[in-house]
Amino acid sequence: MYALNEAVANVRHQIESHDTRFTILVGSLGLLFLLALALRSSPTNQKQAPMLSETIPYVSNTLQYMTNMNTFLARTKKALAKRNIVGFRLGGRPFYFLTSPPNIQTFFRTSPAIGFETFILVAITNMMGATPKDVAKFAHDKSGRQPNPAPGTAEDAKRYWFDMQTMMHKYLSTTHYSDALARTYQRFFNRELDAYYDSLLANSSAKDDPEWTEMRIIPLLKATMAKAAILSLQGEYIFEVVPDLLDRFWDYDKVLSTILYGPPKWLFPGVYAKAERFCGATAKFHQAAVAKFDWEGPDREKDWDPVLGSRFWREFSRWLTDCGFTPRTCGGFAGVTGIVAINANTVPVCTWAIMEMIRGQELLTRLRDEIAGALVEEDGETRFDLQRLVNLPLLQSVYVEVMRLRVSINVTREVVQPLEVDGYLLKPGSVLQAPTEISHYDEAVWGVEGHPAAEFWAERHVKYVDGVPVFEMRGRPTDFFPYGGGVAICPGRHFAKQEIMLTIAMLASKFEYEFVGWVDIASGRPSDRPPINDPKYAGAAGVPPDRDMRVRVKRLW
Ligand code: HEM
Ligand SMILES: *[C@@H]1O[C@H](CO)[C@@H](O)[C@H](O)[C@H]1NC(C)=O
Ligand SMILES: *[C@@H]1O[C@H](CO)[C@@H](O)[C@H](O)[C@H]1NC(C)=O
């Protein structure tokens, strides 16, 4: 009875505080129960994997998962301290959280027993808002992602998953293209920083020292980083077609984790309106750009052109068009693959890195010293030598620390054939999740006396060999997987790493800072505490700080 009272009180509280996730839950609970009935199969004699206890069978875990993530996470962590797999039912469907190197290895293995297309389909349907008949094209393609189509595939069947993966791998993950993206990013980012700083100076009323001005870190990065990344990937023309693109994107970013659940439209008109405002605009861009670009001309194979940006975006746009998808579906891809995927994680991760750097002035000084070794002057332009930059030990350590602490993703797979994990046989239809937050915060792996795992420590991955600093990640690769793994691994990971390091390096060396104070984001008023991970983003992706930082800045070059 107590649990029920608690659940009811929770309902009231959630409704009063307009928690969207909860409203979604109410909206879709009926649906989940139907799903549960459909997925229930007859009991077997197999050994059952350990399950989280439930006060109200089928209901309380679902409620907590969706409404009280932190409590749920705490319970999961406790259960996982004793074993490496723990199950629970979510709307009747079996879910399993996995940890420990062998389980993570199983999780990322290429195997016909493990699928992940279902979850990309969910993103294509809900986040991108693709046209149903286009979603069906993906859904019907069962040929898999291996070069040889899965047995039983019709010979002339179009291979949507395989084609998409091949293109991403070739034009995003290989060195030539990720380096080209990083070089373009560096140029645009420098230009955007200059423009932002000039605009700050022009707006500033305090003229006592004309070179110093004040700014906040979150808006700085949301403007300059996102703009430079989009310019690099998709080109300049998109800003001509959609001048207020950034505003539309960050507005949509706020509701991403809500829309992913596919809540009923009649309950969430505002959420869908934001999606339409963004993906509708990127649809306009896609159509205009594909028509404008000269497909027979000299830009066809260039690393960058103004109309469609990178080679990846050119090839991808061409492919979307050739598949015969509707403009709205293409717009969904342009918005979500082209803009959300490249910014939703890197921007919050860098925001943290910059804040850590400025709050610990000593770290800033040391980073500057290290980074100076990668700065080169060429044709009157200051830039970083990428090769040298990505090999700097302290910078790499800072990169791993912010990724470890600020990326919170539940990497997800689906069991499609009976699968043994940790000695338990899991049924098809089960969902497997490897939450980064459990592995990345594991005290036994990352903790060092005086520097607990939950704390940012810039030096955690620096080892001294005869007094010379060397980068060495403290955990094993199976303890650190911000980019997922296996065939589904993030194709943008090489560019992302370069982009993050370039951003930190550029901001460390280009400006002088004086810390002014922490800011409450909603009210804009001073806050009396430093930021923590914004709980609204737990499990969703890159987790931004819940407080902003105000600083005084002066440009150095
Ligand atoms: C800190 C930055 C980033 C993080 C933490 C991140 C993380 C991830 C993760 C966890 C996945 C799913 C992997 C899996 O299921 O195993 C993914 C997929 C993906 N990422 Fe990233 N990502 C980042 C940056 C980027 C960038 C910069 C790009 C583009 C240039 C990008 C493009 C993509 C795409 C297109 C997919 C879907 C791939 C598919 O359909 O199989 N990501 N990312
Ligand atoms: C991710 O996993 C955590 C447990 O580590 C859970 O509390 C949270 O609800 C999950 N979030 C999503 C969006 O799946
Ligand atoms: C400067 O002021 C203009 C006009 O109010 C505004 O649009 C712009 O964003 C401001 N610049 C910065 C960097 O805040």
XYZ file of C-alpha atoms and ligand atoms in Angstrom:
628
model
C 0.000 0.000 0.000
C 2.831 2.302 0.848
C 4.286 1.870 -2.640
C 0.995 2.706 -4.235
C 0.650 5.857 -2.151
C 4.133 6.797 -3.107
C 3.397 6.234 -6.777
C 0.274 8.382 -6.545
C 2.174 11.133 -4.746
C 4.814 10.900 -7.412
C 2.157 11.215 -10.109
C 0.801 14.367 -8.484
C 4.217 15.854 -8.117
C 5.123 15.095 -11.709
C 1.892 16.534 -13.022
C 2.290 19.650 -10.920
C 5.816 20.147 -12.136
C 4.773 19.459 -15.731
C 7.331 16.705 -16.131
C 6.991 15.798 -19.752
C 8.454 12.337 -19.377
C 5.693 11.505 -16.958
C 2.952 12.707 -19.218
C 4.425 10.560 -21.939
C 4.343 7.659 -19.567
C 0.645 8.140 -18.861
C 0.045 8.459 -22.569
C 1.901 5.355 -23.535
C 1.425 3.023 -20.599
C -1.536 1.338 -22.271
C 0.568 0.750 -25.324
C 3.373 -0.719 -23.269
C 0.997 -3.194 -21.680
C -0.161 -4.336 -25.105
C 3.480 -4.716 -26.063
C 4.064 -6.727 -22.897
C 1.245 -9.128 -23.714
C 2.491 -9.514 -27.250
C 6.031 -10.257 -26.158
C 5.257 -12.662 -23.332
C 6.214 -16.169 -24.233
C 5.721 -19.428 -22.364
C 8.055 -19.994 -19.420
C 11.122 -22.163 -20.001
C 13.361 -24.047 -17.623
C 16.301 -21.734 -18.292
C 18.055 -20.145 -15.377
C 16.577 -16.662 -14.959
C 18.862 -13.663 -14.899
C 18.633 -11.704 -11.631
C 15.877 -9.115 -11.728
C 15.481 -5.874 -9.807
C 12.768 -6.394 -7.214
C 9.488 -4.754 -7.909
C 6.897 -3.532 -5.445
C 4.116 -3.562 -8.023
C 4.871 -6.157 -10.700
C 5.106 -4.647 -14.187
C 4.545 -1.105 -12.990
C 6.898 0.319 -10.395
C 10.174 -0.157 -12.287
C 8.652 1.338 -15.407
C 7.436 4.283 -13.383
C 10.772 4.851 -11.761
C 12.801 4.388 -14.956
C 10.819 7.080 -16.655
C 10.169 9.489 -13.831
C 12.948 9.170 -11.330
C 16.097 8.309 -13.237
C 18.470 9.101 -10.420
C 16.823 6.800 -7.883
C 16.610 4.095 -10.509
C 20.239 4.536 -11.381
C 21.215 4.317 -7.714
C 19.284 1.045 -7.331
C 20.831 -0.332 -10.522
C 24.312 0.565 -9.367
C 23.731 -1.190 -6.051
C 22.501 -4.323 -7.809
C 25.402 -4.233 -10.254
C 27.950 -3.918 -7.474
C 27.287 -7.609 -6.708
C 26.836 -8.957 -10.241
C 27.354 -7.929 -13.844
C 23.879 -8.331 -15.219
C 20.605 -7.150 -13.814
C 17.204 -7.348 -15.447
C 13.961 -5.513 -14.986
C 10.760 -5.242 -16.914
C 9.923 -2.066 -18.711
C 6.306 -2.081 -19.713
C 6.548 -5.873 -19.592
C 9.536 -6.088 -21.907
C 12.667 -7.644 -20.398
C 15.546 -5.160 -20.145
C 19.031 -6.077 -18.977
C 21.777 -3.732 -17.861
C 25.247 -5.153 -18.463
C 28.654 -4.263 -17.036
C 32.080 -5.963 -16.711
C 34.572 -6.365 -19.564
C 33.395 -9.830 -20.746
C 29.758 -8.718 -20.875
C 30.610 -5.496 -22.676
C 32.588 -7.567 -25.158
C 29.559 -9.798 -25.794
C 27.445 -6.687 -26.125
C 29.594 -5.162 -28.893
C 30.188 -8.453 -30.691
C 29.123 -8.790 -34.296
C 26.597 -11.577 -34.090
C 23.341 -12.469 -35.824
C 21.871 -12.818 -32.325
C 22.271 -9.085 -31.615
C 20.546 -6.291 -33.493
C 20.322 -2.555 -33.144
C 18.290 -1.474 -36.153
C 15.106 -1.301 -34.061
C 16.496 1.618 -32.117
C 17.707 3.516 -35.145
C 14.239 2.968 -36.595
C 12.814 4.594 -33.486
C 15.075 7.612 -34.075
C 14.171 7.743 -37.769
C 10.476 7.605 -36.919
C 10.265 9.827 -33.855
C 13.247 12.150 -33.893
C 13.527 12.648 -37.623
C 9.798 12.413 -38.274
C 10.433 10.479 -41.492
C 7.499 9.725 -43.777
C 5.960 6.323 -42.837
C 6.524 4.785 -46.260
C 10.219 5.624 -46.014
C 10.411 4.185 -42.500
C 8.923 1.006 -43.996
C 11.754 0.820 -46.540
C 14.266 0.624 -43.699
C 12.065 -1.690 -41.660
C 11.701 -4.170 -44.522
C 15.401 -4.309 -45.263
C 16.519 -7.394 -43.328
C 19.756 -7.793 -45.266
C 21.873 -6.550 -42.343
C 25.100 -4.575 -42.302
C 27.563 -7.183 -43.453
C 28.949 -7.045 -47.017
C 27.072 -10.247 -47.813
C 23.327 -9.853 -47.482
C 21.764 -12.022 -44.763
C 20.474 -15.393 -46.022
C 16.991 -15.164 -47.489
C 17.426 -11.603 -48.824
C 16.001 -11.030 -52.310
C 18.815 -10.483 -54.803
C 17.614 -7.133 -56.096
C 16.613 -5.819 -52.662
C 17.972 -2.345 -51.923
C 20.272 -2.451 -48.893
C 19.448 0.700 -46.953
C 21.322 -0.181 -43.730
C 24.390 -1.486 -45.467
C 24.611 1.434 -47.917
C 24.196 3.978 -45.170
C 26.830 2.353 -42.994
C 29.286 1.982 -45.871
C 28.952 5.649 -46.750
C 29.406 6.787 -43.159
C 32.391 4.564 -42.714
C 34.069 5.712 -45.904
C 33.437 9.457 -45.718
C 33.425 10.044 -41.955
C 35.599 7.438 -40.284
C 38.601 7.191 -42.575
C 41.630 9.390 -41.900
C 41.557 11.434 -45.082
C 37.983 12.624 -44.527
C 38.053 13.057 -40.761
C 41.268 15.100 -41.111
C 39.687 17.234 -43.829
C 36.699 17.893 -41.572
C 38.970 18.813 -38.672
C 40.993 21.254 -40.797
C 37.856 22.972 -42.058
C 36.443 23.069 -38.543
C 39.559 24.728 -37.224
C 39.372 27.492 -39.813
C 35.682 28.164 -39.264
C 35.911 27.969 -35.495
C 38.661 30.576 -35.407
C 36.592 32.827 -37.671
C 33.444 32.364 -35.550
C 35.358 33.133 -32.331
C 36.682 36.357 -33.826
C 33.226 37.409 -34.945
C 31.724 36.581 -31.544
C 34.392 38.482 -29.655
C 34.074 41.518 -31.948
C 30.348 41.486 -31.400
C 30.843 41.300 -27.611
C 33.175 44.295 -27.752
C 30.756 46.245 -29.891
C 27.901 45.505 -27.471
C 29.866 46.175 -24.310
C 29.117 49.372 -22.440
C 32.100 49.215 -20.059
C 34.844 50.972 -21.957
C 37.417 51.354 -19.178
C 39.607 48.708 -20.791
C 38.615 48.349 -24.431
C 40.146 44.884 -24.804
C 38.365 43.187 -21.947
C 34.730 42.182 -22.125
C 32.356 39.800 -20.336
C 30.655 36.689 -21.617
C 29.031 33.402 -20.624
C 30.503 30.060 -21.704
C 27.320 28.159 -22.686
C 26.029 30.698 -25.236
C 29.557 31.154 -26.593
C 29.926 27.464 -27.444
C 26.330 26.973 -28.579
C 26.925 29.725 -31.115
C 30.510 29.309 -32.287
C 31.124 25.562 -32.029
C 27.803 24.532 -33.534
C 28.101 27.049 -36.359
C 31.644 25.962 -37.231
C 30.723 22.256 -37.124
C 27.692 22.739 -39.364
C 29.703 24.885 -41.805
C 32.287 22.101 -41.995
C 29.852 19.259 -42.494
C 27.014 20.861 -44.459
C 28.480 24.050 -45.900
C 27.471 27.719 -45.929
C 24.385 27.578 -48.069
C 22.263 26.087 -45.261
C 22.544 29.398 -43.350
C 21.348 31.266 -46.402
C 18.269 29.042 -46.722
C 17.646 28.961 -42.951
C 19.172 32.096 -41.364
C 17.938 31.223 -37.843
C 19.061 27.581 -38.059
C 20.983 27.572 -34.761
C 18.041 28.932 -32.868
C 15.766 26.257 -34.348
C 18.279 23.543 -33.580
C 18.892 24.410 -29.895
C 15.183 24.808 -29.403
C 14.653 21.286 -30.757
C 17.577 19.930 -28.714
C 15.606 20.657 -25.515
C 12.844 18.211 -26.453
C 14.926 15.469 -28.094
C 14.743 13.011 -25.219
C 10.973 13.557 -25.019
C 10.259 13.055 -28.691
C 12.411 9.926 -28.795
C 9.685 8.111 -26.834
C 7.170 9.021 -29.534
C 4.587 10.587 -27.231
C 1.051 11.088 -28.603
C 0.845 14.179 -30.804
C -2.385 15.474 -29.280
C -0.727 15.563 -25.848
C 2.486 17.171 -27.057
C 1.702 19.642 -29.795
C 4.551 21.927 -28.662
C 7.193 19.212 -28.918
C 6.133 18.274 -32.435
C 5.977 21.918 -33.445
C 9.663 22.331 -32.483
C 10.555 19.212 -34.485
C 8.697 20.551 -37.499
C 10.242 24.001 -37.168
C 13.679 22.379 -37.312
C 13.360 19.382 -39.668
C 10.926 21.251 -41.903
C 13.610 23.930 -42.373
C 16.384 21.398 -43.028
C 14.056 19.765 -45.587
C 13.917 23.091 -47.409
C 17.687 23.242 -47.345
C 18.088 19.701 -48.652
C 15.820 20.308 -51.623
C 17.359 23.653 -52.508
C 20.962 22.450 -52.132
C 20.568 19.277 -54.172
C 18.980 21.362 -56.943
C 21.651 24.086 -56.754
C 24.768 21.922 -56.601
C 26.444 21.270 -59.952
C 26.670 17.465 -59.926
C 28.733 17.413 -63.142
C 31.059 20.234 -62.074
C 34.531 20.418 -60.529
C 33.285 20.469 -56.907
C 31.877 16.948 -57.113
C 34.831 15.283 -55.382
C 36.275 18.188 -53.397
C 36.779 17.889 -49.647
C 34.585 20.947 -49.127
C 32.234 23.121 -51.172
C 29.914 25.956 -50.048
C 26.616 24.349 -51.134
C 26.796 20.884 -49.549
C 29.893 21.144 -47.358
C 31.902 17.988 -46.801
C 32.293 15.061 -49.154
C 30.252 12.994 -46.693
C 27.329 15.372 -46.829
C 27.458 15.546 -50.628
C 27.442 11.756 -50.988
C 24.827 11.300 -48.301
C 22.490 13.927 -49.790
C 22.840 12.332 -53.198
C 22.039 8.919 -51.748
C 18.956 10.197 -49.891
C 17.675 11.714 -53.119
C 18.461 8.604 -55.170
C 16.578 6.434 -52.659
C 13.467 8.399 -53.566
C 12.752 9.466 -49.992
C 10.290 12.314 -49.511
C 11.722 15.806 -48.895
C 10.543 15.595 -45.285
C 12.450 12.331 -44.710
C 15.580 13.873 -46.254
C 15.059 16.910 -44.014
C 14.896 14.611 -40.976
C 18.268 13.130 -41.907
C 19.736 16.567 -42.634
C 18.575 17.744 -39.212
C 19.325 14.709 -37.081
C 22.307 12.991 -38.756
C 23.717 16.277 -40.015
C 23.195 18.609 -37.057
C 21.996 16.806 -33.917
C 24.550 13.968 -34.137
C 27.466 16.354 -34.574
C 26.519 18.874 -31.886
C 24.387 17.306 -29.161
C 27.416 15.607 -27.569
C 30.475 17.630 -28.508
C 29.089 20.999 -27.362
C 28.200 19.958 -23.772
C 31.432 17.964 -23.448
C 33.519 20.998 -24.486
C 31.493 23.300 -22.240
C 32.634 21.211 -19.278
C 36.230 21.105 -20.471
C 36.395 24.896 -20.832
C 34.824 25.439 -17.415
C 37.291 23.035 -15.770
C 40.135 24.807 -17.497
C 39.088 28.305 -16.443
C 38.145 27.420 -12.858
C 41.545 25.822 -12.304
C 43.856 28.538 -13.631
C 46.799 26.218 -13.060
C 45.349 23.710 -15.537
C 44.922 26.519 -18.065
C 48.569 27.508 -17.708
C 49.778 23.937 -18.101
C 47.535 23.259 -21.084
C 48.788 26.439 -22.728
C 52.390 25.388 -22.272
C 51.690 21.986 -23.751
C 49.576 23.280 -26.620
C 52.195 25.874 -27.612
C 54.204 22.969 -29.023
C 51.487 22.262 -31.598
C 50.923 25.862 -32.758
C 52.289 26.743 -36.185
C 52.376 29.970 -38.183
C 51.693 29.524 -41.854
C 50.952 32.176 -44.476
C 50.312 34.695 -41.710
C 47.767 32.338 -40.126
C 48.060 30.761 -36.681
C 46.825 27.170 -36.539
C 47.384 23.846 -34.845
C 49.278 20.935 -36.272
C 46.603 18.247 -35.854
C 48.984 15.332 -35.657
C 50.941 16.915 -32.831
C 47.836 18.201 -31.091
C 46.025 14.873 -30.755
C 49.133 13.292 -29.241
C 49.629 15.773 -26.381
C 49.428 13.812 -23.104
C 47.657 16.312 -20.820
C 45.184 17.348 -23.514
C 44.346 13.684 -24.208
C 43.866 13.072 -20.510
C 41.501 16.051 -20.234
C 39.607 14.754 -23.282
C 39.141 11.296 -21.726
C 38.104 12.832 -18.384
C 35.360 15.020 -19.831
C 34.080 12.220 -22.073
C 34.110 9.777 -19.164
C 32.210 12.077 -16.824
C 29.939 13.980 -19.207
C 28.768 11.457 -21.766
C 25.835 9.491 -20.430
C 24.456 7.143 -23.037
C 22.635 3.883 -22.624
C 24.104 2.040 -25.578
C 21.294 -0.264 -26.649
C 20.993 -3.579 -28.472
C 18.214 -6.075 -29.041
C 18.363 -9.849 -28.661
C 17.087 -11.323 -31.943
C 18.131 -14.953 -31.375
C 18.534 -16.661 -27.978
C 21.737 -15.284 -26.481
C 23.856 -16.401 -23.554
C 25.217 -13.629 -21.355
C 27.028 -14.263 -18.089
C 25.636 -17.806 -17.982
C 22.027 -16.769 -18.513
C 20.038 -17.424 -21.648
C 18.229 -14.289 -22.778
C 15.125 -14.504 -24.957
C 14.618 -12.792 -28.296
C 12.867 -9.486 -27.788
C 14.945 -8.683 -24.718
C 16.630 -5.296 -24.708
C 20.254 -4.994 -23.609
C 21.660 -1.743 -22.331
C 25.195 -0.829 -21.394
C 24.863 2.480 -19.534
C 28.135 4.396 -19.800
C 27.331 5.980 -16.482
C 27.872 2.707 -14.621
C 31.180 1.719 -16.272
C 32.555 5.263 -16.540
C 32.046 5.972 -12.827
C 33.333 2.607 -11.539
C 35.490 3.407 -8.505
C 37.475 0.160 -8.793
C 38.548 1.026 -12.337
C 39.057 4.797 -12.270
C 39.457 5.783 -8.637
C 42.824 6.862 -7.255
C 43.554 7.822 -3.655
C 42.515 11.454 -3.265
C 40.835 11.449 -6.681
C 37.572 9.499 -6.595
C 36.117 8.315 -9.926
C 33.271 10.835 -9.795
C 35.696 13.772 -9.725
C 37.293 15.478 -12.720
C 41.056 15.074 -12.419
C 42.968 16.431 -15.413
C 45.988 14.205 -14.763
C 44.189 10.906 -14.290
C 45.524 9.457 -17.535
C 49.034 10.924 -17.487
C 51.921 8.727 -16.450
C 55.468 9.978 -15.926
C 58.265 7.956 -17.469
C 61.613 9.371 -16.326
C 59.874 12.650 -15.674
C 58.364 12.755 -19.180
C 54.544 12.834 -19.303
C 52.943 10.037 -21.339
C 49.245 9.505 -21.981
C 47.883 6.221 -20.663
C 44.176 5.717 -20.136
C 43.568 4.392 -16.656
C 40.693 2.050 -17.580
C 40.452 -0.629 -20.238
C 38.572 0.006 -23.498
C 35.699 -2.128 -22.170
C 35.335 0.351 -19.288
C 35.149 3.379 -21.554
C 32.775 3.380 -24.511
C 31.324 6.867 -25.079
C 31.072 6.096 -28.805
C 29.411 2.689 -28.405
C 31.166 -0.199 -30.127
C 31.128 -2.977 -32.682
C 29.548 -2.445 -36.114
C 27.272 0.276 -34.776
C 30.124 2.336 -33.306
C 29.837 6.096 -33.858
C 31.207 6.872 -37.326
C 31.976 10.453 -36.288
C 34.319 9.477 -33.436
C 37.610 10.493 -35.077
C 36.318 13.871 -36.136
C 34.631 14.330 -32.745
C 37.896 13.729 -30.901
C 39.797 16.178 -33.104
C 37.007 18.721 -32.861
C 36.919 18.540 -29.070
C 40.699 18.808 -28.751
C 40.855 21.677 -31.233
C 38.124 23.522 -29.349
C 39.921 23.189 -26.021
C 43.277 24.123 -27.553
C 41.894 27.107 -29.428
C 40.110 28.501 -26.382
C 43.126 27.877 -24.141
C 45.514 29.779 -26.338
C 43.411 32.457 -28.013
C 42.022 34.259 -24.938
C 42.932 35.409 -21.444
C 40.246 34.789 -18.792
C 39.155 36.057 -15.406
C 36.521 33.995 -13.623
C 33.571 36.179 -12.568
C 31.052 33.674 -11.167
C 28.550 30.882 -11.684
C 25.190 31.707 -13.195
C 21.766 30.171 -12.742
C 20.807 29.431 -16.343
C 17.056 29.972 -16.076
C 17.133 33.298 -14.213
C 20.513 34.618 -15.369
C 21.266 35.535 -11.737
C 24.462 34.583 -9.884
C 24.487 31.070 -8.439
C 26.210 30.169 -5.196
C 27.423 26.792 -6.381
C 29.394 25.314 -9.279
C 27.591 23.116 -11.826
C 26.744 19.428 -11.674
C 25.562 17.201 -14.543
C 22.131 18.475 -15.513
C 19.893 15.608 -14.323
C 17.414 16.242 -17.150
C 19.950 14.801 -19.605
C 20.907 11.574 -17.726
C 21.071 8.637 -20.124
C 20.307 10.877 -23.100
C 23.739 11.860 -24.534
C 26.292 14.555 -23.716
C 25.226 15.976 -20.367
C 25.585 19.755 -20.043
C 26.371 21.549 -16.769
C 23.321 22.879 -14.926
C 25.026 26.212 -14.239
C 26.717 28.626 -16.615
C 30.024 30.409 -16.008
C 30.547 34.148 -16.406
C 34.052 35.273 -17.327
C 35.950 38.351 -18.413
C 37.910 37.758 -21.616
C 40.619 39.382 -23.647
C 41.724 38.169 -27.061
C 45.407 37.293 -27.451
C 45.500 36.565 -31.179
C 31.357 13.521 -28.144
C 30.857 13.282 -29.326
C 30.053 12.069 -29.736
C 29.579 11.015 -28.979
C 29.740 10.782 -27.478
C 28.867 10.119 -29.888
C 28.258 8.927 -29.507
C 27.598 8.054 -30.360
C 27.045 6.766 -29.977
C 27.111 6.169 -28.568
C 26.466 6.216 -31.067
C 25.765 4.837 -31.135
C 26.840 3.753 -31.173
C 26.388 2.356 -30.818
O 25.175 2.062 -30.755
O 27.288 1.503 -30.567
C 26.631 7.173 -32.158
C 26.139 7.024 -33.432
C 26.308 7.947 -34.440
N 27.094 9.086 -34.409
Fe 28.103 9.800 -32.824
N 28.907 10.655 -31.145
C 29.622 11.835 -31.100
C 29.931 12.675 -32.166
C 29.517 12.473 -33.458
C 29.896 13.316 -34.583
C 30.824 14.522 -34.505
C 29.270 12.797 -35.677
C 29.316 13.249 -37.112
C 30.326 13.837 -37.687
C 28.492 11.637 -35.226
C 27.704 10.847 -36.047
C 27.024 9.705 -35.642
C 26.128 8.956 -36.508
C 25.776 9.317 -37.945
C 25.664 7.841 -35.752
C 24.689 6.749 -36.206
C 25.448 5.647 -36.859
C 24.563 4.531 -37.375
O 23.485 4.784 -37.899
O 24.991 3.381 -37.242
N 28.684 11.469 -33.887
N 27.345 8.270 -31.699
C 19.696 4.828 -18.792
O 20.141 3.937 -17.784
C 19.969 4.398 -16.481
C 20.575 3.365 -15.546
O 21.948 3.431 -15.634
C 18.499 4.607 -16.199
O 18.325 5.117 -14.907
C 17.944 5.588 -17.211
O 16.562 5.713 -17.027
C 18.220 5.153 -18.632
N 17.822 6.232 -19.529
C 17.368 6.085 -20.773
C 17.034 7.333 -21.517
O 17.232 4.993 -21.279
C 25.239 41.974 -29.569
O 23.986 42.613 -29.638
C 23.168 42.207 -30.721
C 21.934 43.106 -30.726
O 21.291 43.106 -29.491
C 22.815 40.756 -30.554
O 22.004 40.288 -31.619
C 24.097 39.937 -30.495
O 23.811 38.563 -30.262
C 25.026 40.455 -29.391
N 26.298 39.749 -29.491
C 26.707 38.850 -28.613
C 27.991 38.141 -28.901
O 26.087 38.557 -27.605
